[in-house]
Amino acid sequence: MDNLPVNIINLTFNVDSVIKSEFFSMTQNVSWLRRGVAEIFPQPHDDDTVSESLEKRLLNGDRPLRVKLGIDPTGADIHLGHSIPVRKLRAFQDAGHTAVLIIGDFTARIGDPTGKSEVRRQLTEAEVAKNAQTYLDQVRPILDFDTPGRLEVRYNSEWLSNLDLGKTLELLSTMTVGQMLAKEGFAERYKQESPIFLHEFLYPLMQGYDSVAIEADVELGGTDQKFNIAVGRDLQRHFAIKPQFGLLLPILIGTDGMQKMSKSLNNYVGLSEHPAQKYQKLQGVPDNLLLSYFELLTDLPLESLPENPRDRQEFLAWEIVRQYHGEQAANEAREAAKSGGKVGALPEYSVAAIPQFPAKLAFILGATGLCKSTAEGKRKIQEGGVRIDGDKITDADLSFSQPDDLYGKVLQVGKKNFVRLVK
């Protein structure tokens, strides 16, 4: 198909006006609140102690709400699945509320045990700091960093590093071992007699204490975070603070159409990937997932989407690339996809030009022209400026044993220099 249908082109050109006309007001409708939301808790009919819903709080409140989202920088990169709660945080910003983005530089040293079958490796302070900066860079296109009073970026080491033993014991006294073993993952590990370390029990309590420290009114998270958010409510009650509402968002199914989006499953679309890579992956999203991708990853009115599944795939790819890279990059990515990747902003390098294998990545960076020399390639890797298919590379001695290991991969140095490796 040479061109997108006229109705798609018209819709893409009117995206910004559609968004601005529909979003958001503290005192008018709150239909945006429930878009793509799995659960909001508690509701009055679920808890006799709750006299209002979050919707009523939004409509009748006399001040902006403080809306919390915690991100633990346990890795260097974010994919589209991670962007879902960040986008909802932006929706609250646009509605006039205060987004509180908590960088879990302290809790990341433990790592959330949710869904894990074994203890997570504890990160160093330096690793966490480097990851945190890349996270902020990647969410910048989503959040409003500029409007005064609309965003607080906080690091939970501000308060957690100052907890003395007495305060830690007070936190521990608010939960029983039985309650903690009800947490997803802990019960299974206990049954399987897999080790559960005491410091892992502290994670939900520390994340919950974040809600106390910033006096959160609402906490956002994936559906796997309900336990942790509920702990935050309990701790707020313990410290005589009005308990927060929890807003849970779905876990995004990956581009394979079967399992949740994950780098380890190679079914992800990374926020740091080249526009052409994003487009290529997204135009292949299975038909049955298209509506949920539009609902969770865009602000477009779902009733205005094209009927034809292929048109929807291309429009989804175009719109998401536009969000992160601008309209020109989206158009270039679309043209590159039409030509099989032979035109566009992504140059290619033939692996056959590499004289011998095994070949070190630092050498390959010099050979492709991404770096001036092998020495510069090694330095760029050490500085954290090199990625392969969006994954940051930190091993300066990384080597590849054969050409097949490189075919189709995209090398990146810095934010703007890319090369696709071909035969």
Short mmCIF file of C-alpha atoms in Angstrom, two decimals:
data_model
loop_
_atom_site.label_atom_id
_atom_site.label_comp_id
_atom_site.label_asym_id
_atom_site.label_seq_id
_atom_site.Cartn_x
_atom_site.Cartn_y
_atom_site.Cartn_z
CA MET A 1 0.00 0.00 0.00
CA ASP A 2 1.64 3.21 -1.20
CA ASN A 3 -0.27 5.71 0.91
CA LEU A 4 -2.32 5.73 4.06
CA PRO A 5 -6.04 6.30 3.46
CA VAL A 6 -7.22 9.91 3.54
CA ASN A 7 -9.13 9.39 6.77
CA ILE A 8 -5.94 8.26 8.52
CA ILE A 9 -3.91 11.18 7.19
CA ASN A 10 -6.58 13.63 8.32
CA LEU A 11 -6.67 12.04 11.75
CA THR A 12 -2.90 12.16 12.16
CA PHE A 13 -2.81 15.84 11.27
CA ASN A 14 -5.52 16.57 13.85
CA VAL A 15 -4.10 14.50 16.70
CA ASP A 16 -3.01 17.46 18.82
CA SER A 17 -6.32 19.28 18.46
CA VAL A 18 -8.23 16.11 19.33
CA ILE A 19 -6.17 15.64 22.47
CA LYS A 20 -6.45 19.25 23.56
CA SER A 21 -10.21 19.32 23.03
CA GLU A 22 -10.81 16.15 25.04
CA PHE A 23 -8.34 16.52 27.92
CA PHE A 24 -8.58 17.52 30.86
CA SER A 25 -10.35 19.55 33.54
CA MET A 26 -10.41 19.23 37.30
CA THR A 27 -14.01 20.41 37.48
CA GLN A 28 -15.57 18.88 34.34
CA ASN A 29 -15.84 15.27 33.17
CA VAL A 30 -13.30 12.70 34.29
CA SER A 31 -13.85 10.17 31.51
CA TRP A 32 -10.10 10.23 30.87
CA LEU A 33 -9.56 8.71 34.31
CA ARG A 34 -10.86 5.26 33.44
CA ARG A 35 -9.37 4.98 29.98
CA GLY A 36 -7.25 1.84 29.90
CA VAL A 37 -7.56 1.31 33.67
CA ALA A 38 -7.87 -2.18 35.14
CA GLU A 39 -8.97 -1.17 38.65
CA ILE A 40 -9.35 1.81 40.95
CA PHE A 41 -9.48 0.96 44.63
CA PRO A 42 -11.01 1.27 47.11
CA GLN A 43 -14.57 1.90 46.01
CA PRO A 44 -17.30 2.79 48.54
CA HIS A 45 -19.14 -0.48 47.89
CA ASP A 46 -15.95 -2.45 48.58
CA ASP A 47 -14.94 -0.76 51.83
CA ASP A 48 -17.38 0.55 54.42
CA THR A 49 -14.74 2.96 55.72
CA VAL A 50 -14.53 4.74 52.35
CA SER A 51 -17.14 7.44 51.79
CA GLU A 52 -16.03 8.73 48.39
CA SER A 53 -14.66 7.47 45.11
CA LEU A 54 -11.63 8.83 43.31
CA GLU A 55 -13.97 10.35 40.73
CA LYS A 56 -15.77 12.31 43.44
CA ARG A 57 -12.45 13.40 44.92
CA LEU A 58 -11.42 14.72 41.51
CA LEU A 59 -14.70 16.56 40.94
CA ASN A 60 -15.18 17.97 44.42
CA GLY A 61 -11.63 18.53 45.61
CA ASP A 62 -10.47 22.00 46.54
CA ARG A 63 -6.81 21.41 45.68
CA PRO A 64 -4.70 19.55 43.13
CA LEU A 65 -4.12 15.93 44.09
CA ARG A 66 -0.64 14.53 44.60
CA VAL A 67 -0.30 11.58 42.23
CA LYS A 68 2.55 9.18 42.83
CA LEU A 69 4.39 6.92 40.42
CA GLY A 70 7.47 5.09 41.59
CA ILE A 71 10.10 3.84 39.17
CA ASP A 72 12.94 1.63 40.34
CA PRO A 73 15.91 2.10 37.99
CA THR A 74 16.97 -1.54 38.10
CA GLY A 75 17.82 -1.45 34.40
CA ALA A 76 18.87 1.12 31.84
CA ASP A 77 15.92 1.09 29.46
CA ILE A 78 12.16 1.53 29.35
CA HIS A 79 9.81 -0.09 26.84
CA LEU A 80 6.27 0.81 25.81
CA GLY A 81 4.82 -1.37 28.56
CA HIS A 82 6.59 0.77 31.17
CA SER A 83 5.22 3.91 29.52
CA ILE A 84 1.57 3.11 30.37
CA PRO A 85 1.58 4.37 33.99
CA VAL A 86 3.80 7.30 32.94
CA ARG A 87 1.17 8.29 30.36
CA LYS A 88 -1.57 8.12 33.00
CA LEU A 89 0.59 10.31 35.21
CA ARG A 90 0.68 12.83 32.35
CA ALA A 91 -3.12 12.66 32.14
CA PHE A 92 -3.31 13.72 35.78
CA GLN A 93 -0.88 16.56 35.04
CA ASP A 94 -3.06 17.75 32.18
CA ALA A 95 -6.05 17.66 34.53
CA GLY A 96 -4.28 20.14 36.80
CA HIS A 97 -2.84 17.78 39.39
CA THR A 98 0.70 17.38 40.69
CA ALA A 99 2.67 14.41 39.42
CA VAL A 100 5.22 13.05 41.88
CA LEU A 101 7.68 10.83 40.05
CA ILE A 102 9.68 8.90 42.60
CA ILE A 103 13.00 7.52 41.43
CA GLY A 104 13.57 4.55 43.70
CA ASP A 105 17.30 4.98 44.01
CA PHE A 106 17.17 3.41 47.47
CA THR A 107 14.61 0.64 46.82
CA ALA A 108 16.32 -0.27 43.53
CA ARG A 109 19.21 -1.56 45.57
CA ILE A 110 16.83 -4.31 46.76
CA GLY A 111 14.60 -4.65 43.69
CA ASP A 112 10.88 -5.39 43.75
CA PRO A 113 10.46 -9.15 44.43
CA THR A 114 7.01 -9.13 42.76
CA GLY A 115 6.74 -11.97 40.26
CA LYS A 116 10.31 -13.10 40.86
CA SER A 117 11.16 -16.72 41.58
CA GLU A 118 14.45 -15.86 43.20
CA VAL A 119 16.18 -13.02 45.00
CA ARG A 120 17.21 -10.13 42.77
CA ARG A 121 20.80 -9.00 42.49
CA GLN A 122 21.42 -5.92 44.60
CA LEU A 123 22.69 -2.98 42.56
CA THR A 124 25.43 -0.56 43.52
CA GLU A 125 24.70 3.11 44.14
CA ALA A 126 26.62 4.04 40.97
CA GLU A 127 24.63 1.59 38.82
CA VAL A 128 21.35 2.96 40.15
CA ALA A 129 22.39 6.59 39.55
CA LYS A 130 23.35 5.88 35.93
CA ASN A 131 20.09 4.00 35.28
CA ALA A 132 18.04 6.76 36.90
CA GLN A 133 19.37 9.38 34.50
CA THR A 134 18.53 7.27 31.46
CA TYR A 135 15.01 6.72 32.82
CA LEU A 136 14.45 10.45 33.15
CA ASP A 137 15.74 11.04 29.62
CA GLN A 138 13.31 8.45 28.26
CA VAL A 139 10.17 9.72 30.05
CA ARG A 140 10.85 13.35 29.15
CA PRO A 141 8.81 13.14 25.91
CA ILE A 142 5.81 11.90 27.94
CA LEU A 143 5.68 14.09 31.05
CA ASP A 144 5.29 17.84 31.41
CA PHE A 145 8.62 18.92 32.85
CA ASP A 146 8.04 22.61 32.14
CA THR A 147 4.77 23.81 33.73
CA PRO A 148 5.49 25.08 37.26
CA GLY A 149 3.92 22.98 39.99
CA ARG A 150 3.00 20.07 37.73
CA LEU A 151 5.95 17.75 38.40
CA GLU A 152 8.09 16.80 41.36
CA VAL A 153 10.96 14.41 40.75
CA ARG A 154 11.96 12.88 44.06
CA TYR A 155 14.52 10.27 45.04
CA ASN A 156 13.42 7.98 47.85
CA SER A 157 16.89 7.94 49.35
CA GLU A 158 15.87 11.40 50.66
CA TRP A 159 13.85 9.74 53.41
CA LEU A 160 14.70 6.03 53.35
CA SER A 161 18.43 6.51 53.89
CA ASN A 162 17.64 8.41 57.08
CA LEU A 163 15.43 5.76 58.68
CA ASP A 164 17.03 4.68 61.94
CA LEU A 165 16.58 1.23 63.49
CA GLY A 166 13.68 2.42 65.62
CA LYS A 167 11.71 3.68 62.63
CA THR A 168 12.54 0.53 60.65
CA LEU A 169 11.23 -1.61 63.50
CA GLU A 170 8.07 0.50 63.55
CA LEU A 171 7.54 -0.21 59.84
CA LEU A 172 8.12 -3.94 60.37
CA SER A 173 5.60 -3.98 63.21
CA THR A 174 2.78 -2.92 60.87
CA MET A 175 2.72 -6.28 59.03
CA THR A 176 2.76 -9.94 59.93
CA VAL A 177 4.76 -12.67 58.24
CA GLY A 178 1.47 -14.21 57.11
CA GLN A 179 0.44 -10.97 55.40
CA MET A 180 3.80 -10.72 53.69
CA LEU A 181 3.63 -14.30 52.44
CA ALA A 182 0.36 -13.42 50.71
CA LYS A 183 2.36 -11.24 48.33
CA GLU A 184 2.69 -12.55 44.80
CA GLY A 185 5.85 -14.60 44.49
CA PHE A 186 6.59 -15.01 48.20
CA ALA A 187 3.97 -17.75 48.74
CA GLU A 188 5.19 -19.70 45.74
CA ARG A 189 8.83 -19.42 46.77
CA TYR A 190 7.92 -20.49 50.30
CA LYS A 191 6.10 -23.59 49.01
CA GLN A 192 9.05 -24.47 46.80
CA GLU A 193 11.43 -23.91 49.72
CA SER A 194 13.29 -21.28 47.73
CA PRO A 195 15.12 -18.80 49.95
CA ILE A 196 13.29 -15.59 50.91
CA PHE A 197 15.65 -13.08 52.49
CA LEU A 198 14.53 -10.71 55.20
CA HIS A 199 15.57 -7.62 53.26
CA GLU A 200 13.00 -8.57 50.59
CA PHE A 201 10.22 -8.19 53.16
CA LEU A 202 11.32 -4.59 53.57
CA TYR A 203 10.66 -3.69 49.94
CA PRO A 204 6.85 -3.30 50.11
CA LEU A 205 7.19 -1.40 53.38
CA MET A 206 9.74 1.01 51.96
CA GLN A 207 7.69 1.58 48.81
CA GLY A 208 4.67 2.14 51.03
CA TYR A 209 6.61 4.59 53.15
CA ASP A 210 7.24 6.62 49.99
CA SER A 211 3.49 7.37 50.03
CA VAL A 212 3.79 8.57 53.61
CA ALA A 213 6.79 10.76 52.86
CA ILE A 214 5.19 12.59 49.93
CA GLU A 215 1.59 12.42 51.28
CA ALA A 216 0.25 10.82 48.10
CA ASP A 217 -3.46 11.05 47.27
CA VAL A 218 -3.23 8.56 44.39
CA GLU A 219 -0.66 5.93 43.48
CA LEU A 220 -0.33 4.50 39.98
CA GLY A 221 1.03 1.09 39.12
CA GLY A 222 0.60 -2.08 37.10
CA THR A 223 -1.86 -4.74 38.16
CA ASP A 224 1.06 -6.57 39.78
CA GLN A 225 1.54 -3.65 42.19
CA LYS A 226 -1.75 -3.87 44.12
CA PHE A 227 -0.13 -5.41 47.20
CA ASN A 228 2.54 -2.69 47.40
CA ILE A 229 0.02 0.12 46.87
CA ALA A 230 -2.25 -1.34 49.55
CA VAL A 231 0.71 -1.40 51.95
CA GLY A 232 1.11 2.32 51.26
CA ARG A 233 -2.51 2.88 52.29
CA ASP A 234 -1.96 0.92 55.51
CA LEU A 235 1.15 2.88 56.39
CA GLN A 236 -0.55 6.21 55.70
CA ARG A 237 -3.30 5.22 58.15
CA HIS A 238 -0.63 4.21 60.66
CA PHE A 239 0.99 7.65 60.39
CA ALA A 240 -2.38 9.49 60.51
CA ILE A 241 -2.38 10.49 56.82
CA LYS A 242 -5.48 10.19 54.65
CA PRO A 243 -5.02 6.94 52.67
CA GLN A 244 -4.31 7.11 48.97
CA PHE A 245 -6.35 5.63 46.15
CA GLY A 246 -4.74 2.95 44.02
CA LEU A 247 -5.06 3.06 40.24
CA LEU A 248 -3.95 -0.12 38.49
CA LEU A 249 -3.09 -0.33 34.81
CA PRO A 250 -2.87 -3.41 32.58
CA ILE A 251 0.36 -5.19 31.78
CA LEU A 252 1.01 -4.72 28.05
CA ILE A 253 1.14 -7.86 25.92
CA GLY A 254 4.23 -7.88 23.73
CA THR A 255 4.48 -7.79 19.96
CA ASP A 256 4.38 -11.61 19.85
CA GLY A 257 0.75 -11.39 20.96
CA MET A 258 1.20 -13.97 23.71
CA GLN A 259 3.28 -12.88 26.70
CA LYS A 260 3.79 -9.61 28.53
CA MET A 261 6.18 -7.18 26.90
CA SER A 262 9.70 -7.99 28.05
CA LYS A 263 13.21 -7.46 26.78
CA SER A 264 14.13 -11.00 27.80
CA LEU A 265 11.37 -12.35 25.53
CA ASN A 266 12.40 -10.04 22.66
CA ASN A 267 8.79 -8.92 22.16
CA TYR A 268 9.31 -5.32 23.23
CA VAL A 269 9.49 -1.87 21.69
CA GLY A 270 12.04 0.28 23.53
CA LEU A 271 11.56 4.00 24.02
CA SER A 272 15.21 4.57 23.10
CA GLU A 273 15.02 2.61 19.83
CA HIS A 274 15.47 4.25 16.46
CA PRO A 275 12.19 5.50 14.89
CA ALA A 276 12.52 3.02 12.02
CA GLN A 277 12.90 0.14 14.49
CA LYS A 278 9.84 1.26 16.42
CA TYR A 279 7.79 1.56 13.25
CA GLN A 280 8.88 -1.81 11.91
CA LYS A 281 7.96 -3.59 15.15
CA LEU A 282 4.65 -1.81 15.67
CA GLN A 283 3.32 -2.34 12.17
CA GLY A 284 3.41 -6.05 12.96
CA VAL A 285 1.32 -5.91 16.15
CA PRO A 286 -1.30 -8.70 15.98
CA ASP A 287 -4.82 -7.61 14.98
CA ASN A 288 -6.35 -8.69 18.29
CA LEU A 289 -4.04 -6.35 20.23
CA LEU A 290 -4.45 -3.21 18.13
CA LEU A 291 -7.36 -1.73 20.08
CA SER A 292 -5.62 -2.20 23.43
CA TYR A 293 -2.41 -0.66 22.05
CA PHE A 294 -4.34 2.40 20.87
CA GLU A 295 -6.17 2.62 24.19
CA LEU A 296 -3.09 2.27 26.38
CA LEU A 297 -0.42 3.98 24.28
CA THR A 298 -2.27 6.88 22.61
CA ASP A 299 -4.88 9.49 23.44
CA LEU A 300 -6.77 9.05 20.18
CA PRO A 301 -10.55 8.56 20.24
CA LEU A 302 -11.07 4.85 19.66
CA GLU A 303 -14.27 5.37 17.68
CA SER A 304 -12.33 7.27 15.00
CA LEU A 305 -9.80 4.56 14.16
CA PRO A 306 -9.68 3.05 10.66
CA GLU A 307 -11.65 -0.17 10.22
CA ASN A 308 -9.08 -2.08 8.19
CA PRO A 309 -6.60 -3.94 10.46
CA ARG A 310 -3.64 -3.21 8.18
CA ASP A 311 -4.48 0.48 8.18
CA ARG A 312 -4.70 0.35 11.97
CA GLN A 313 -1.28 -1.28 12.22
CA GLU A 314 0.35 1.41 10.09
CA PHE A 315 -1.46 4.20 11.87
CA LEU A 316 -0.44 2.82 15.28
CA ALA A 317 3.20 2.64 14.19
CA TRP A 318 3.07 6.18 12.74
CA GLU A 319 1.36 7.69 15.78
CA ILE A 320 3.69 6.20 18.39
CA VAL A 321 6.80 7.19 16.43
CA ARG A 322 5.29 10.70 16.13
CA GLN A 323 4.82 10.90 19.89
CA TYR A 324 8.46 10.21 20.67
CA HIS A 325 10.31 11.58 17.63
CA GLY A 326 8.02 14.04 15.84
CA GLU A 327 5.98 13.98 12.64
CA GLN A 328 8.94 14.17 10.26
CA ALA A 329 10.60 11.13 11.83
CA ALA A 330 7.29 9.26 11.69
CA ASN A 331 6.94 10.00 7.98
CA GLU A 332 10.54 8.93 7.32
CA ALA A 333 10.02 5.70 9.27
CA ARG A 334 6.90 4.97 7.24
CA GLU A 335 8.81 5.51 3.98
CA ALA A 336 11.65 3.31 5.21
CA ALA A 337 9.18 0.53 6.02
CA LYS A 338 7.60 0.78 2.55
CA SER A 339 10.98 0.33 0.88
CA GLY A 340 12.02 -2.59 3.04
CA GLY A 341 14.36 -0.44 5.08
CA LYS A 342 16.42 0.62 2.05
CA VAL A 343 15.58 4.29 2.41
CA GLY A 344 15.15 6.49 5.41
CA ALA A 345 17.30 7.61 8.30
CA LEU A 346 18.84 4.23 9.16
CA PRO A 347 22.10 3.55 7.25
CA GLU A 348 23.40 0.01 6.76
CA TYR A 349 26.80 -1.65 7.06
CA SER A 350 27.73 -5.01 5.59
CA VAL A 351 29.19 -7.38 8.17
CA ALA A 352 31.12 -8.99 5.30
CA ALA A 353 33.46 -5.98 5.44
CA ILE A 354 34.73 -7.05 8.88
CA PRO A 355 38.01 -8.86 8.07
CA GLN A 356 37.87 -11.62 10.66
CA PHE A 357 35.96 -13.13 13.58
CA PRO A 358 35.87 -13.22 16.55
CA ALA A 359 35.54 -9.42 16.38
CA LYS A 360 35.32 -7.05 19.31
CA LEU A 361 32.43 -4.61 19.44
CA ALA A 362 34.86 -1.72 19.94
CA PHE A 363 36.54 -2.65 16.64
CA ILE A 364 33.17 -2.95 14.86
CA LEU A 365 32.20 0.53 16.04
CA GLY A 366 35.31 1.90 14.40
CA ALA A 367 34.80 -0.14 11.23
CA THR A 368 31.21 1.08 10.78
CA GLY A 369 32.24 4.71 11.22
CA LEU A 370 30.13 5.19 14.33
CA CYS A 371 33.41 5.84 16.12
CA LYS A 372 36.69 7.19 14.75
CA SER A 373 38.71 4.27 16.05
CA THR A 374 38.66 1.11 18.15
CA ALA A 375 39.96 3.11 21.09
CA GLU A 376 37.10 5.58 20.83
CA GLY A 377 34.66 2.68 20.52
CA LYS A 378 35.97 1.19 23.74
CA ARG A 379 35.70 4.56 25.49
CA LYS A 380 32.11 5.08 24.29
CA ILE A 381 31.16 1.65 25.63
CA GLN A 382 32.73 2.45 29.01
CA GLU A 383 30.82 5.74 29.10
CA GLY A 384 27.52 3.94 28.54
CA GLY A 385 26.92 5.51 25.12
CA VAL A 386 26.63 2.34 23.03
CA ARG A 387 23.52 0.24 22.45
CA ILE A 388 22.66 -2.84 20.42
CA ASP A 389 18.97 -3.04 19.48
CA GLY A 390 18.27 -0.53 22.23
CA ASP A 391 20.16 -2.45 24.95
CA LYS A 392 22.96 -0.55 26.63
CA ILE A 393 26.33 -2.32 26.40
CA THR A 394 28.76 -1.92 29.28
CA ASP A 395 31.34 -4.63 28.54
CA ALA A 396 34.17 -2.93 26.64
CA ASP A 397 35.64 -6.34 25.77
CA LEU A 398 32.43 -7.76 24.29
CA SER A 399 33.16 -9.76 21.12
CA PHE A 400 31.16 -11.68 18.53
CA SER A 401 32.29 -15.10 17.38
CA GLN A 402 30.60 -15.16 13.98
CA PRO A 403 28.81 -12.84 11.52
CA ASP A 404 25.44 -14.53 12.17
CA ASP A 405 25.48 -13.00 15.66
CA LEU A 406 25.25 -9.51 14.13
CA TYR A 407 22.86 -9.75 11.18
CA GLY A 408 19.87 -7.43 11.55
CA LYS A 409 21.10 -5.74 14.70
CA VAL A 410 21.16 -1.97 15.07
CA LEU A 411 24.23 -0.33 16.60
CA GLN A 412 23.76 3.04 18.26
CA VAL A 413 26.30 5.51 19.60
CA GLY A 414 24.84 8.45 21.47
CA LYS A 415 21.32 9.58 20.66
CA LYS A 416 21.54 10.15 16.91
CA ASN A 417 24.09 7.79 15.33
CA PHE A 418 22.74 4.45 14.11
CA VAL A 419 23.80 1.65 11.75
CA ARG A 420 21.91 -1.51 10.85
CA LEU A 421 24.21 -4.52 10.33
CA VAL A 422 23.38 -6.56 7.24
CA LYS A 423 24.98 -9.44 5.29
#
